[in-house]
Coordinates of N, CA and C in Angstrom, one line a residue:
M610 N -46.1 114.8 -57.1 CA -47.2 115.6 -57.7 C -47.9 116.5 -56.5
K611 N -47.8 117.6 -56.7 CA -48.7 118.7 -55.8 C -50.1 118.4 -55.8
R612 N -50.9 118.4 -54.8 CA -52.3 118.5 -54.7 C -52.8 119.4 -53.6
R613 N -53.8 120.2 -53.9 CA -54.2 121.0 -52.9 C -55.6 120.3 -52.2
H614 N -55.6 120.6 -50.8 CA -56.9 120.0 -50.2 C -57.4 121.0 -49.2
H615 N -58.7 121.3 -49.1 CA -59.4 122.4 -48.4 C -60.0 122.0 -47.3
F616 N -60.1 122.9 -46.3 CA -61.0 122.4 -45.0 C -61.6 123.7 -44.4
H617 N -62.7 123.5 -43.7 CA -63.5 124.7 -43.3 C -64.2 124.1 -42.0
I618 N -64.2 125.2 -41.1 CA -65.1 125.2 -39.8 C -65.6 126.6 -39.4
D619 N -66.6 126.8 -39.0 CA -67.1 128.0 -38.2 C -67.0 127.9 -36.8
Y620 N -66.3 128.9 -36.2 CA -66.0 128.7 -34.8 C -66.1 129.8 -34.0
L621 N -66.9 130.3 -33.0 CA -67.2 131.4 -32.4 C -67.6 132.6 -33.4
G622 N -68.4 132.1 -34.2 CA -68.6 133.1 -35.1 C -67.7 133.7 -36.1
H623 N -66.6 132.9 -36.4 CA -65.5 133.3 -37.4 C -65.4 131.9 -38.2
S624 N -64.9 132.4 -39.3 CA -64.5 131.5 -40.5 C -63.0 130.9 -40.4
V625 N -62.9 129.8 -40.0 CA -61.4 129.3 -40.2 C -61.5 128.2 -41.2
S626 N -60.6 128.4 -42.3 CA -60.1 127.7 -43.6 C -58.7 127.2 -43.4
A627 N -58.5 125.9 -44.0 CA -57.1 125.7 -44.0 C -56.8 125.0 -45.4
T628 N -55.8 125.2 -46.0 CA -55.4 124.6 -47.3 C -54.1 123.8 -47.0
V629 N -54.0 122.5 -47.2 CA -53.0 121.7 -47.3 C -52.5 121.2 -48.6
Q630 N -51.3 121.8 -49.0 CA -50.7 121.4 -50.2 C -49.7 120.2 -50.1
T631 N -50.1 119.1 -50.5 CA -49.2 117.8 -50.5 C -48.2 117.8 -51.4
G632 N -47.3 117.1 -51.5 CA -46.1 116.6 -52.4 C -44.9 116.9 -51.7
H633 N -43.7 117.0 -52.6 CA -42.3 116.8 -51.8 C -42.2 117.6 -50.5
A634 N -42.7 118.8 -50.5 CA -42.6 119.7 -49.2 C -44.0 120.2 -48.9
P635 N -44.7 119.4 -48.3 CA -46.0 119.8 -47.7 C -46.1 121.4 -47.1
V636 N -47.1 122.1 -47.5 CA -47.3 123.3 -47.0 C -48.8 123.7 -46.4
V637 N -49.0 124.1 -45.2 CA -50.4 124.5 -44.8 C -50.6 125.9 -44.6
E638 N -51.6 126.6 -45.1 CA -51.9 127.9 -45.0 C -53.5 127.9 -44.2
V639 N -53.4 128.7 -43.2 CA -54.6 129.2 -42.4 C -55.2 130.4 -42.8
L640 N -56.5 130.4 -43.0 CA -57.1 131.9 -43.0 C -58.3 132.0 -42.0
V641 N -58.3 133.2 -41.5 CA -59.3 133.5 -40.4 C -60.1 134.6 -41.0
D642 N -61.5 134.2 -41.3 CA -62.3 135.5 -42.0 C -61.8 135.7 -43.3
G643 N -60.9 135.0 -44.0 CA -60.3 135.2 -45.5 C -59.1 136.1 -45.3
K644 N -58.6 136.1 -44.1 CA -57.0 136.7 -44.1 C -56.3 135.7 -43.5
E645 N -55.2 135.6 -44.1 CA -53.9 134.7 -43.6 C -53.5 134.9 -42.4
T646 N -53.6 134.0 -41.5 CA -53.3 134.3 -40.2 C -52.2 133.2 -39.8
G647 N -51.9 132.0 -40.5 CA -51.0 131.0 -40.4 C -50.4 130.3 -41.6
Y648 N -49.1 130.1 -41.5 CA -48.5 129.4 -42.7 C -47.3 128.5 -41.9
A649 N -47.3 127.2 -42.4 CA -46.0 126.5 -42.2 C -45.9 125.3 -43.0
G650 N -44.7 124.9 -43.0 CA -44.2 123.7 -44.0 C -43.7 122.7 -42.9
T651 N -43.9 121.4 -43.6 CA -43.6 120.3 -42.7 C -42.7 119.2 -43.6
R652 N -42.1 118.4 -43.3 CA -41.4 117.2 -44.0 C -42.3 115.9 -44.0
G653 N -42.4 115.3 -45.2 CA -43.2 114.2 -45.3 C -44.4 114.3 -45.1
D654 N -44.8 113.2 -44.2 CA -46.4 113.2 -43.8 C -46.4 113.6 -42.1
R655 N -45.6 114.4 -41.9 CA -45.5 114.8 -40.4 C -46.6 115.8 -40.1
P656 N -47.3 115.3 -39.1 CA -48.5 116.5 -38.8 C -47.8 117.9 -38.3
V657 N -48.6 119.0 -38.6 CA -48.1 120.4 -38.2 C -49.2 121.2 -37.6
T658 N -48.7 121.6 -36.5 CA -49.9 122.6 -35.7 C -49.6 123.9 -35.8
I659 N -50.5 124.5 -36.1 CA -50.3 126.1 -36.3 C -51.1 126.9 -35.5
P660 N -50.5 127.8 -34.5 CA -51.3 128.5 -33.6 C -52.2 129.9 -34.6
V661 N -53.3 130.1 -34.3 CA -53.9 131.3 -34.9 C -54.8 131.8 -34.0
E662 N -55.1 133.1 -34.1 CA -55.7 134.2 -33.3 C -57.2 134.3 -33.9
L663 N -58.2 134.4 -33.1 CA -59.5 134.6 -33.7 C -59.7 136.1 -33.0
P664 N -60.3 136.9 -34.0 CA -60.6 138.5 -33.7 C -61.7 138.4 -32.6
T665 N -61.5 137.9 -31.7 CA -62.7 138.1 -30.4 C -62.2 139.1 -29.5
E666 N -63.0 139.4 -28.5 CA -62.8 140.4 -27.6 C -62.7 139.7 -26.1
P667 N -61.7 139.3 -25.6 CA -60.3 139.4 -25.9 C -59.9 138.5 -27.0
P668 N -58.9 138.6 -27.8 CA -58.4 137.6 -28.8 C -58.4 136.1 -28.4
T669 N -58.8 135.2 -29.1 CA -58.9 133.8 -28.5 C -57.8 133.1 -29.8
T670 N -57.0 132.5 -28.9 CA -56.0 131.5 -29.6 C -56.5 130.2 -29.9
V671 N -56.4 129.5 -31.1 CA -56.6 128.3 -31.1 C -55.7 127.6 -32.1
L672 N -55.6 126.3 -32.1 CA -54.6 125.6 -32.9 C -55.2 124.6 -34.2
V673 N -54.7 124.9 -35.1 CA -55.0 124.0 -36.3 C -54.1 123.1 -36.6
R674 N -54.3 121.7 -36.5 CA -53.4 120.6 -36.6 C -53.9 120.0 -37.9
A675 N -53.1 120.2 -38.9 CA -53.1 119.4 -40.4 C -52.1 118.2 -40.3
T676 N -52.6 117.2 -40.9 CA -52.0 116.0 -41.3 C -51.9 115.8 -42.7
P677 N -50.8 116.0 -43.3 CA -50.8 115.9 -44.9 C -50.8 114.4 -45.4
G678 N -50.8 113.6 -44.7 CA -50.6 112.0 -45.0 C -50.3 111.1 -44.0
P679 N -50.1 109.8 -44.2 CA -50.2 109.3 -45.5 C -51.8 109.1 -45.9
G680 N -52.2 109.1 -47.1 CA -53.5 108.9 -47.7 C -54.1 110.2 -47.8
V681 N -55.4 110.5 -47.4 CA -56.1 111.7 -47.6 C -55.7 112.7 -46.3
P682 N -55.3 113.9 -46.7 CA -55.1 114.9 -45.4 C -56.2 115.2 -44.6
G683 N -56.0 115.5 -43.4 CA -57.1 116.0 -42.5 C -56.6 117.1 -41.8
C684 N -57.7 117.8 -41.2 CA -57.4 119.1 -40.2 C -58.3 119.1 -39.3
L685 N -57.8 119.3 -38.1 CA -58.5 119.6 -36.6 C -58.4 121.0 -36.1
L686 N -59.3 121.5 -35.5 CA -59.3 122.6 -34.9 C -59.2 122.4 -33.2
L687 N -58.2 122.8 -32.7 CA -58.2 122.7 -31.3 C -58.1 123.8 -30.3
A688 N -59.3 124.0 -29.8 CA -59.6 125.2 -28.9 C -59.0 124.9 -27.5
S689 N -58.4 126.1 -27.0 CA -57.8 125.9 -25.6 C -59.0 125.7 -24.5
E690 N -60.1 126.2 -24.7 CA -60.9 126.1 -23.6 C -61.6 124.8 -23.5
D691 N -61.8 124.0 -24.6 CA -62.4 122.7 -24.3 C -61.4 121.7 -24.9
A692 N -61.4 120.5 -24.3 CA -60.3 119.7 -25.0 C -60.6 118.9 -26.1
E693 N -61.9 119.2 -26.2 CA -62.3 118.2 -27.6 C -61.9 118.8 -28.9
A694 N -61.3 118.0 -29.8 CA -60.9 118.2 -31.2 C -62.1 118.7 -32.1
R695 N -62.1 119.4 -32.7 CA -63.3 119.5 -33.8 C -62.7 119.4 -35.3
V696 N -63.3 118.3 -35.9 CA -63.0 118.1 -37.3 C -63.3 119.2 -38.4
M697 N -62.4 119.6 -39.0 CA -62.7 120.5 -40.3 C -63.1 119.9 -41.4
A698 N -64.3 120.2 -42.0 CA -64.8 119.5 -43.0 C -64.1 120.0 -44.3
P699 N -63.8 118.8 -45.1 CA -63.1 119.0 -46.5 C -64.3 119.8 -47.3
R700 N -63.8 120.5 -48.1 CA -64.5 121.2 -49.2 C -63.9 121.1 -50.5
P701 N -64.6 121.4 -51.3 CA -64.2 121.4 -52.8 C -63.7 122.7 -53.1
Y702 N -62.5 122.5 -54.0 CA -61.6 123.7 -54.3 C -62.3 124.8 -55.2

């Protein structure tokens, strides 16, 4: 059965959202400021890392790492300038 889980974080003045659709073939979609900037599929419960660009001057590349399972999915924002991963908060659909 497919389920959709949503995550969000504000980073460098931009809104970064991720939707993780679980099920037989998990899919992750990433939006920056409401525009789709990343999309990836994975197999099973394997984590997937999606590079996205923030519209800063100059553009900033960050990584969104989504883990579809096992259990409750989760998302992290990995910025290149600091080694600390930031947890993207789950939000209701």
